Short mmCIF file of C-alpha atoms in Angstrom, two decimals:
data_model
loop_
_atom_site.label_atom_id
_atom_site.label_comp_id
_atom_site.label_asym_id
_atom_site.label_seq_id
_atom_site.Cartn_x
_atom_site.Cartn_y
_atom_site.Cartn_z
CA MET A 1 -93.79 65.58 -11.96
CA THR A 2 -94.58 63.04 -9.32
CA ILE A 3 -93.81 60.23 -11.77
CA GLY A 4 -90.50 61.86 -12.65
CA TRP A 5 -89.45 62.08 -9.01
CA TRP A 6 -90.53 58.50 -8.49
CA ILE A 7 -88.41 57.31 -11.43
CA ALA A 8 -85.49 59.36 -10.20
CA GLY A 9 -85.90 57.86 -6.75
CA VAL A 10 -85.95 54.34 -8.17
CA LEU A 11 -82.85 55.02 -10.21
CA LEU A 12 -81.11 56.49 -7.17
CA LEU A 13 -81.99 53.47 -5.09
CA ALA A 14 -80.77 51.20 -7.87
CA MET A 15 -77.49 53.10 -8.06
CA ILE A 16 -77.11 52.93 -4.30
CA ALA A 17 -77.82 49.17 -4.40
CA LEU A 18 -75.32 48.69 -7.19
CA SER A 19 -72.74 50.74 -5.28
CA VAL A 20 -73.27 48.66 -2.16
CA GLN A 21 -73.06 45.45 -4.19
CA TYR A 22 -69.91 46.74 -5.92
CA TRP A 23 -68.39 47.68 -2.58
CA ARG A 24 -69.22 44.27 -1.15
CA LEU A 25 -67.81 42.51 -4.22
CA LYS A 26 -64.67 44.63 -4.02
CA GLN A 27 -64.28 43.78 -0.34
CA LYS A 28 -64.77 40.09 -1.14
CA LEU A 29 -62.21 40.23 -3.94
CA GLU A 30 -59.74 42.02 -1.67
CA ARG A 31 -60.29 39.39 1.02
CA GLN A 32 -59.82 36.62 -1.55
CA LYS A 33 -56.69 38.36 -2.86
CA ALA A 34 -55.35 38.66 0.69
CA GLU A 35 -56.13 34.99 1.30
CA THR A 36 -54.50 34.07 -2.02
CA ASP A 37 -51.43 36.15 -1.15
CA LEU A 38 -51.30 34.48 2.25
CA LEU A 39 -51.62 31.04 0.66
CA GLN A 40 -48.91 31.89 -1.85
CA GLU A 41 -46.70 33.14 0.97
CA ARG A 42 -47.33 29.96 2.94
CA LEU A 43 -46.70 27.88 -0.20
CA ALA A 44 -43.44 29.75 -0.80
CA ASP A 45 -42.45 29.17 2.84
CA ALA A 46 -43.34 25.49 2.53
CA GLU A 47 -41.37 25.20 -0.71
CA GLN A 48 -38.38 26.93 0.92
CA GLU A 49 -38.67 24.68 3.96
CA LEU A 50 -38.82 21.65 1.65
CA THR A 51 -35.77 22.95 -0.23
CA ASP A 52 -33.95 23.49 3.08
CA VAL A 53 -34.90 19.99 4.26
CA LYS A 54 -33.66 18.50 1.00
CA ALA A 55 -30.43 20.51 1.27
CA ARG A 56 -29.92 19.41 4.88
CA ARG A 57 -30.65 15.81 3.92
CA LYS A 58 -28.19 16.08 1.06
CA LYS A 59 -25.53 17.50 3.38
CA LEU A 60 -26.21 14.79 5.96
CA LEU A 61 -26.00 12.10 3.30
CA ALA A 62 -22.75 13.57 1.99
CA ALA A 63 -21.22 14.03 5.45
CA SER A 64 -22.14 10.59 6.74
CA THR A 65 -19.39 8.02 7.07
CA GLN A 66 -22.03 5.31 6.63
CA ALA A 67 -23.59 4.13 3.40
CA LEU A 68 -27.14 5.54 3.41
CA ILE A 69 -29.73 4.19 0.97
CA ILE A 70 -33.46 4.95 0.55
CA VAL A 71 -35.42 2.05 -0.98
CA GLU A 72 -39.06 2.60 -2.06
CA ASN A 73 -41.78 0.01 -1.41
CA ASP A 74 -41.38 -1.25 -4.99
CA PHE A 75 -37.69 -1.93 -4.13
CA THR A 76 -36.37 0.82 -6.41
CA VAL A 77 -33.46 2.88 -5.08
CA SER A 78 -34.46 6.54 -4.76
CA SER A 79 -31.37 7.83 -2.97
CA ALA A 80 -27.80 6.71 -2.24
CA ASN A 81 -25.00 8.80 -0.76
CA LYS A 82 -21.36 8.85 -1.88
CA VAL A 83 -20.33 6.15 0.58
CA ALA A 84 -23.02 3.82 -0.78
CA ARG A 85 -22.02 4.57 -4.37
CA ARG A 86 -18.39 3.95 -3.49
CA LEU A 87 -19.37 0.62 -1.95
CA PHE A 88 -21.78 -0.73 -4.59
CA GLY A 89 -21.20 1.57 -7.57
CA LYS A 90 -23.54 4.24 -8.94
CA PRO A 91 -27.12 2.94 -9.36
CA GLU A 92 -28.84 3.49 -12.70
CA LYS A 93 -32.04 5.53 -12.70
CA GLY A 94 -34.92 3.33 -11.58
CA ALA A 95 -32.59 0.50 -10.51
CA THR A 96 -33.86 -1.96 -7.94
CA LEU A 97 -31.90 -2.75 -4.82
CA MET A 98 -31.22 -6.28 -6.06
CA SER A 99 -30.08 -5.27 -9.55
CA TRP A 100 -27.77 -2.67 -8.03
CA THR A 101 -26.18 -4.47 -5.06
CA ARG A 102 -26.72 -8.17 -5.96
CA GLN A 103 -27.24 -8.79 -2.25
CA HIS A 104 -30.17 -11.10 -1.38
CA GLN A 105 -29.71 -10.37 2.31
CA LEU A 106 -30.31 -6.63 1.80
CA GLN A 107 -33.43 -7.43 -0.21
CA GLU A 108 -34.72 -9.58 2.65
CA VAL A 109 -33.99 -6.85 5.20
CA VAL A 110 -36.04 -4.33 3.18
CA ALA A 111 -38.90 -6.81 2.67
CA TYR A 112 -39.12 -7.63 6.39
CA THR A 113 -38.99 -3.93 7.32
CA LEU A 114 -41.77 -3.03 4.85
CA ASP A 115 -43.89 -5.77 6.44
CA GLY A 116 -43.51 -4.05 9.80
CA GLU A 117 -40.85 -6.33 11.25
CA LYS A 118 -38.29 -4.73 13.58
CA MET A 119 -34.97 -6.32 12.77
CA PRO A 120 -31.77 -6.22 14.82
CA PRO A 121 -28.58 -5.18 13.00
CA GLN A 122 -27.72 -7.64 10.23
CA TYR A 123 -24.20 -8.56 9.12
CA LEU A 124 -23.05 -9.50 5.66
CA ASN A 125 -19.74 -9.98 3.85
CA TYR A 126 -19.20 -8.04 0.64
CA ASN A 127 -15.94 -7.93 -1.33
CA GLU A 128 -13.94 -9.07 1.71
CA ARG A 129 -15.60 -6.39 3.86
CA ALA A 130 -17.73 -6.93 6.94
CA LEU A 131 -20.87 -4.77 6.80
CA GLU A 132 -23.35 -3.96 9.58
CA VAL A 133 -26.84 -3.11 8.26
CA HIS A 134 -29.54 -1.12 10.10
CA ALA A 135 -33.02 -0.63 8.58
CA ARG A 136 -35.88 1.74 9.49
CA ALA A 137 -39.29 2.09 7.83
CA ILE A 138 -40.35 5.48 6.43
CA LYS A 139 -44.10 5.80 7.03
CA GLU A 140 -46.96 7.89 5.66
CA ASN A 141 -50.38 7.55 7.30
CA LYS A 142 -48.98 4.66 9.34
CA GLU A 143 -48.06 2.77 6.17
CA ALA A 144 -44.46 1.91 5.27
CA VAL A 145 -43.72 3.59 1.95
CA ALA A 146 -39.93 3.21 1.95
CA VAL A 147 -37.00 1.87 3.96
CA ALA A 148 -33.86 3.73 5.02
CA LEU A 149 -30.75 1.54 5.14
CA ALA A 150 -27.64 2.56 7.07
CA ILE A 151 -24.65 0.35 6.28
CA HIS A 152 -21.47 0.62 8.32
CA ASP A 153 -18.15 -0.95 7.34
CA VAL A 154 -17.06 -2.81 10.49
CA THR A 155 -14.12 -4.63 8.89
CA LYS A 156 -11.56 -2.80 11.04
CA LEU A 157 -13.63 -3.33 14.19
CA GLN A 158 -13.83 -7.06 13.51
CA ARG A 159 -10.10 -7.17 12.84
CA LEU A 160 -9.47 -5.40 16.14
CA ALA A 161 -11.74 -7.84 17.95
CA ARG A 162 -9.94 -10.75 16.30
CA ALA A 163 -6.57 -9.21 17.17
CA ARG A 164 -7.71 -8.85 20.78
CA ARG A 165 -8.74 -12.50 20.90
CA ASP A 166 -5.49 -13.55 19.22
CA PHE A 167 -3.56 -11.44 21.72
CA VAL A 168 -5.12 -13.28 24.66
CA VAL A 169 -4.50 -16.67 23.02
CA ASN A 170 -0.93 -15.83 22.05
CA ILE A 171 0.13 -14.31 25.33
CA SER A 172 -1.36 -17.29 27.17
CA HIS A 173 0.71 -19.58 24.94
CA GLU A 174 3.88 -17.51 25.37
CA LEU A 175 3.48 -17.37 29.15
CA ARG A 176 2.79 -21.09 29.41
CA THR A 177 6.19 -22.12 27.99
CA PRO A 178 8.48 -20.31 30.46
CA LEU A 179 6.13 -21.01 33.37
CA ALA A 180 6.14 -24.73 32.54
CA SER A 181 9.95 -24.65 32.35
CA ILE A 182 10.19 -22.88 35.71
CA GLN A 183 7.85 -25.42 37.27
CA LEU A 184 9.84 -28.35 35.84
CA LEU A 185 13.18 -26.87 36.93
CA THR A 186 11.81 -26.10 40.40
CA ASP A 187 10.46 -29.64 40.77
CA THR A 188 13.88 -30.99 39.80
CA LEU A 189 15.52 -28.79 42.42
CA LEU A 190 13.11 -29.90 45.13
CA ASN A 191 13.46 -33.57 44.21
CA GLY A 192 17.17 -33.95 44.81
CA GLY A 193 18.69 -31.20 42.73
CA LEU A 194 19.60 -29.20 45.81
CA ASP A 195 21.83 -32.05 47.00
CA ASN A 196 24.10 -31.57 43.97
CA PRO A 197 25.63 -28.06 44.08
CA ALA A 198 26.66 -28.08 40.39
CA MET A 199 23.20 -29.23 39.29
CA ALA A 200 21.54 -26.76 41.64
CA LEU A 201 23.57 -23.88 40.17
CA ASP A 202 22.73 -24.94 36.61
CA LEU A 203 19.02 -25.28 37.38
CA THR A 204 18.98 -21.94 39.20
CA ASN A 205 20.62 -20.21 36.23
CA LYS A 206 18.03 -21.75 33.90
CA ILE A 207 15.20 -20.57 36.17
CA ALA A 208 16.73 -17.08 36.16
CA GLY A 209 16.83 -17.20 32.34
CA GLN A 210 13.13 -18.09 32.15
CA VAL A 211 12.31 -15.31 34.62
CA ASP A 212 14.24 -12.89 32.39
CA THR A 213 12.12 -14.05 29.44
CA LEU A 214 8.92 -13.37 31.39
CA THR A 215 10.23 -9.97 32.50
CA GLN A 216 11.15 -9.05 28.93
CA MET A 217 7.74 -10.15 27.69
CA ALA A 218 5.92 -8.11 30.33
CA GLN A 219 8.05 -5.05 29.52
CA GLU A 220 7.52 -5.40 25.77
CA VAL A 221 3.76 -5.85 26.17
CA LEU A 222 3.70 -2.66 28.27
CA ASP A 223 5.91 -0.80 25.79
CA LEU A 224 3.78 -1.90 22.84
CA SER A 225 0.61 -0.79 24.62
CA LEU A 226 2.07 2.63 25.38
CA ILE A 227 3.41 3.11 21.85
CA GLU A 228 0.10 2.03 20.25
CA SER A 229 -1.86 4.44 22.44
CA GLY A 230 0.46 7.34 21.59
CA LYS A 231 1.46 7.80 25.23
CA VAL A 232 5.17 7.73 24.41
CA PRO A 233 6.04 11.27 23.28
CA LEU A 234 8.56 11.49 20.45
CA LYS A 235 11.37 14.03 20.79
CA MET A 236 11.93 14.68 17.11
CA ALA A 237 15.15 16.36 16.01
CA ASN A 238 17.40 16.45 12.98
CA THR A 239 19.73 13.62 14.01
CA PRO A 240 22.96 12.28 12.42
CA LEU A 241 22.48 8.56 11.76
CA GLN A 242 26.10 7.36 11.68
CA PRO A 243 26.56 7.50 15.51
CA ILE A 244 23.25 5.69 16.11
CA LEU A 245 24.03 2.91 13.64
CA GLU A 246 27.61 2.54 14.92
CA ALA A 247 26.42 2.25 18.52
CA GLU A 248 23.91 -0.50 17.70
CA VAL A 249 26.37 -2.42 15.50
CA ASP A 250 29.01 -2.25 18.25
CA ARG A 251 26.48 -3.49 20.80
CA PHE A 252 25.56 -6.55 18.72
CA THR A 253 29.06 -7.38 17.46
CA PRO A 254 29.86 -9.77 20.38
CA GLN A 255 26.60 -11.65 19.74
CA ALA A 256 27.44 -11.97 16.03
CA ARG A 257 30.97 -13.18 16.79
CA ARG A 258 29.66 -15.90 19.10
CA LYS A 259 27.80 -17.29 16.07
CA LYS A 260 30.81 -16.66 13.78
CA LEU A 261 28.86 -14.13 11.73
CA THR A 262 30.02 -10.90 10.17
CA LEU A 263 28.22 -7.71 11.17
CA THR A 264 28.94 -4.88 8.76
CA LEU A 265 27.90 -1.23 8.69
CA THR A 266 28.11 0.57 5.38
CA PRO A 267 29.26 4.12 6.28
CA VAL A 268 26.50 6.70 5.83
CA GLY A 269 28.60 9.85 6.22
CA ASP A 270 26.69 12.96 7.29
CA LEU A 271 23.27 11.46 6.53
CA SER A 272 20.64 12.67 9.01
CA ALA A 273 16.91 12.24 9.62
CA LEU A 274 14.11 13.83 11.63
CA VAL A 275 13.74 11.22 14.37
CA ASP A 276 13.65 10.48 18.07
CA ASP A 277 17.14 8.98 18.39
CA ARG A 278 16.23 6.78 21.36
CA MET A 279 13.21 5.23 19.65
CA ILE A 280 14.95 4.74 16.29
CA SER A 281 17.82 3.04 18.12
CA ARG A 282 15.28 0.59 19.46
CA VAL A 283 13.97 -0.15 15.96
CA ILE A 284 17.50 -0.88 14.72
CA SER A 285 18.20 -2.97 17.83
CA ASN A 286 15.08 -5.10 17.28
CA LEU A 287 15.95 -5.65 13.61
CA LEU A 288 19.56 -6.58 14.39
CA HIS A 289 18.47 -8.93 17.17
CA ASN A 290 16.16 -10.78 14.76
CA ALA A 291 18.66 -10.86 11.92
CA ILE A 292 21.44 -12.37 14.04
CA LYS A 293 19.09 -14.80 15.78
CA PHE A 294 17.88 -16.32 12.50
CA THR A 295 21.21 -16.34 10.67
CA ASP A 296 23.56 -19.32 11.09
CA GLN A 297 26.01 -18.64 8.28
CA GLY A 298 27.24 -15.52 6.53
CA GLY A 299 26.38 -12.25 8.16
CA VAL A 300 24.29 -9.15 8.61
CA THR A 301 24.69 -5.80 6.84
CA VAL A 302 23.34 -2.41 7.89
CA SER A 303 23.03 0.46 5.41
CA ALA A 304 21.16 3.72 4.89
CA ASN A 305 20.55 6.10 2.01
CA LYS A 306 18.31 8.94 0.88
CA ILE A 307 15.34 8.15 -1.34
CA LYS A 308 12.57 10.18 -2.95
CA GLY A 309 9.09 8.72 -2.69
CA ASN A 310 6.61 8.55 -5.55
CA ASP A 311 3.75 6.38 -6.75
CA SER A 312 6.02 4.10 -8.77
CA ASN A 313 8.25 2.90 -5.93
CA ASP A 314 5.48 2.29 -3.36
CA VAL A 315 6.99 4.90 -1.01
CA PRO A 316 4.92 7.93 0.08
CA THR A 317 5.68 11.14 -1.77
CA GLY A 318 8.44 13.12 -0.10
CA ARG A 319 12.10 12.87 0.87
CA TRP A 320 13.06 9.99 3.13
CA VAL A 321 15.99 8.12 4.61
CA LYS A 322 15.77 4.37 4.09
CA ILE A 323 17.58 2.17 6.63
CA THR A 324 18.11 -1.50 5.73
CA VAL A 325 19.13 -4.51 7.82
CA SER A 326 19.92 -7.43 5.51
CA ASP A 327 20.89 -10.97 6.51
CA THR A 328 21.84 -14.30 4.92
CA GLY A 329 19.64 -16.33 7.24
CA LEU A 330 16.48 -18.41 7.05
CA GLY A 331 14.53 -16.07 4.79
CA LEU A 332 10.78 -15.50 4.77
CA SER A 333 7.83 -17.17 3.04
CA PRO A 334 5.17 -15.08 1.23
CA GLU A 335 2.86 -15.52 4.24
CA ASP A 336 5.63 -14.41 6.61
CA LEU A 337 6.16 -11.24 4.57
CA THR A 338 2.52 -10.19 5.05
CA ARG A 339 2.32 -11.06 8.75
CA ILE A 340 5.83 -10.65 10.14
CA PHE A 341 5.04 -7.33 11.88
CA GLU A 342 1.96 -8.66 13.71
CA ARG A 343 2.30 -8.97 17.45
CA PHE A 344 3.35 -12.45 18.61
CA TYR A 345 3.69 -13.68 15.03
CA LYS A 346 6.48 -16.22 14.63
CA VAL A 347 7.58 -18.17 11.59
CA ASP A 348 7.56 -21.94 12.00
CA LYS A 349 11.33 -22.09 12.02
CA ALA A 350 11.43 -19.55 14.79
CA ARG A 351 9.39 -21.76 17.10
CA ASN A 352 12.14 -24.37 16.90
CA CYS A 353 14.89 -21.84 17.44
CA LYS A 354 17.01 -22.39 20.50
CA GLU A 355 16.89 -18.70 21.41
CA ALA A 356 13.32 -17.94 22.43
CA GLY A 357 11.73 -14.57 21.80
CA THR A 358 8.54 -12.77 22.71
CA GLY A 359 7.32 -12.20 19.15
CA LEU A 360 6.77 -8.51 19.91
CA GLY A 361 10.00 -6.91 18.71
CA LEU A 362 8.98 -6.36 15.09
CA SER A 363 5.51 -5.16 16.08
CA ILE A 364 7.12 -2.58 18.37
CA ALA A 365 9.44 -1.55 15.52
CA ARG A 366 6.47 -1.07 13.18
CA HIS A 367 4.59 1.15 15.61
CA ILE A 368 7.66 3.29 16.30
CA VAL A 369 8.33 3.80 12.58
CA GLU A 370 4.67 4.61 11.88
CA ALA A 371 4.67 7.10 14.79
CA HIS A 372 7.46 8.88 12.88
CA GLY A 373 5.21 9.00 9.81
CA GLY A 374 7.30 6.33 8.10
CA LYS A 375 6.85 2.82 6.81
CA ILE A 376 8.51 -0.55 7.47
CA TRP A 377 8.51 -3.68 5.31
CA ALA A 378 10.42 -6.90 4.64
CA GLU A 379 11.63 -8.55 1.43
CA GLN A 380 13.01 -11.96 0.58
CA ASN A 381 16.54 -11.62 -0.84
CA ASN A 382 17.41 -12.97 -4.28
CA GLY A 383 19.98 -15.11 -2.49
CA PRO A 384 19.70 -16.46 1.06
CA GLY A 385 18.09 -14.43 3.81
CA ALA A 386 15.82 -11.43 4.01
CA SER A 387 16.06 -7.65 4.16
CA PHE A 388 14.12 -5.36 6.49
CA HIS A 389 13.68 -1.76 5.36
CA PHE A 390 12.15 1.26 7.04
CA ILE A 391 11.89 4.89 6.05
CA VAL A 392 11.84 8.03 8.21
CA PRO A 393 11.54 11.66 7.11
CA THR A 394 14.62 13.73 6.40
CA GLU A 395 13.09 16.99 7.60
#
């Protein structure tokens, strides 16, 4: 009996020990499961965060106006946004920077950056574009594993800088001529010219003419600046064109007659356009002034008609009124046709013309037309002379 109880006691203790061990194992498994669940949750969060980061990076790359390129330390291209692909084309999978862009300078920028060099912005010319390149190393454990390139197209900025420099040079040149004339005429007056009333009157009139030229130049520079900056509000209205064209033709008829030229307006009937009548009158005035000034024989014709724009006729899609001022004068060279609307630009023949000008009239005309949403251009005629056209919206 005693042995039986002893065996039973041993078995009971064994069962209790097994139960405790089972309970402990169960607790351990539950803890491990909880830890595993927590790790899986953290892994899922990390994966979601990584997905979000990639999505944000993709959006940033897509939204950037700069070309953004990621180059690995073996010089393969791992990422390029739309701007970069538009600039250099789409890179093939595993392409190197050199095989893709064919730009040694970019390769050197990446190499220097991987070596730990901090480089200032670099500039390179590519397909007639000026590019500004910034590079930053992407590091892991303090080691450069890739390079991020940001490439900005600064062609327009360089053109603006060049235009600003040209403006200073040109206006200095244009001011020098009338100022030199005024100085010469004044010296002549002071050195005996005042003793001759007829000579004094002639010299004084010439000085007044040069002062008028300076005044006109100052006014046109101011006007051009205001128009370019958009500080001249346009009062757009559906405006009949016949009265505007008639008024400008009548105003320039005496000037044409003095040169024995014909000045003809082709009637436009009830044709109208959505314009600021005062500003469009100025465009027509500037075109007529130029046409008469550079025409010695024949005449000038003004006309207008409706046109419909499309891709085939190089006119923006829509309904437009085209106004044309055509002359039988000096004509324009191919270079003149591309530059004639630049500020201060003058053809060689114009510099020898007796009637001086500021070289701003056509530039002012261009900015006024573009402010209307239109376009202005010049063409060499089949015969003598040139034609200036501009379009403005009909509604």
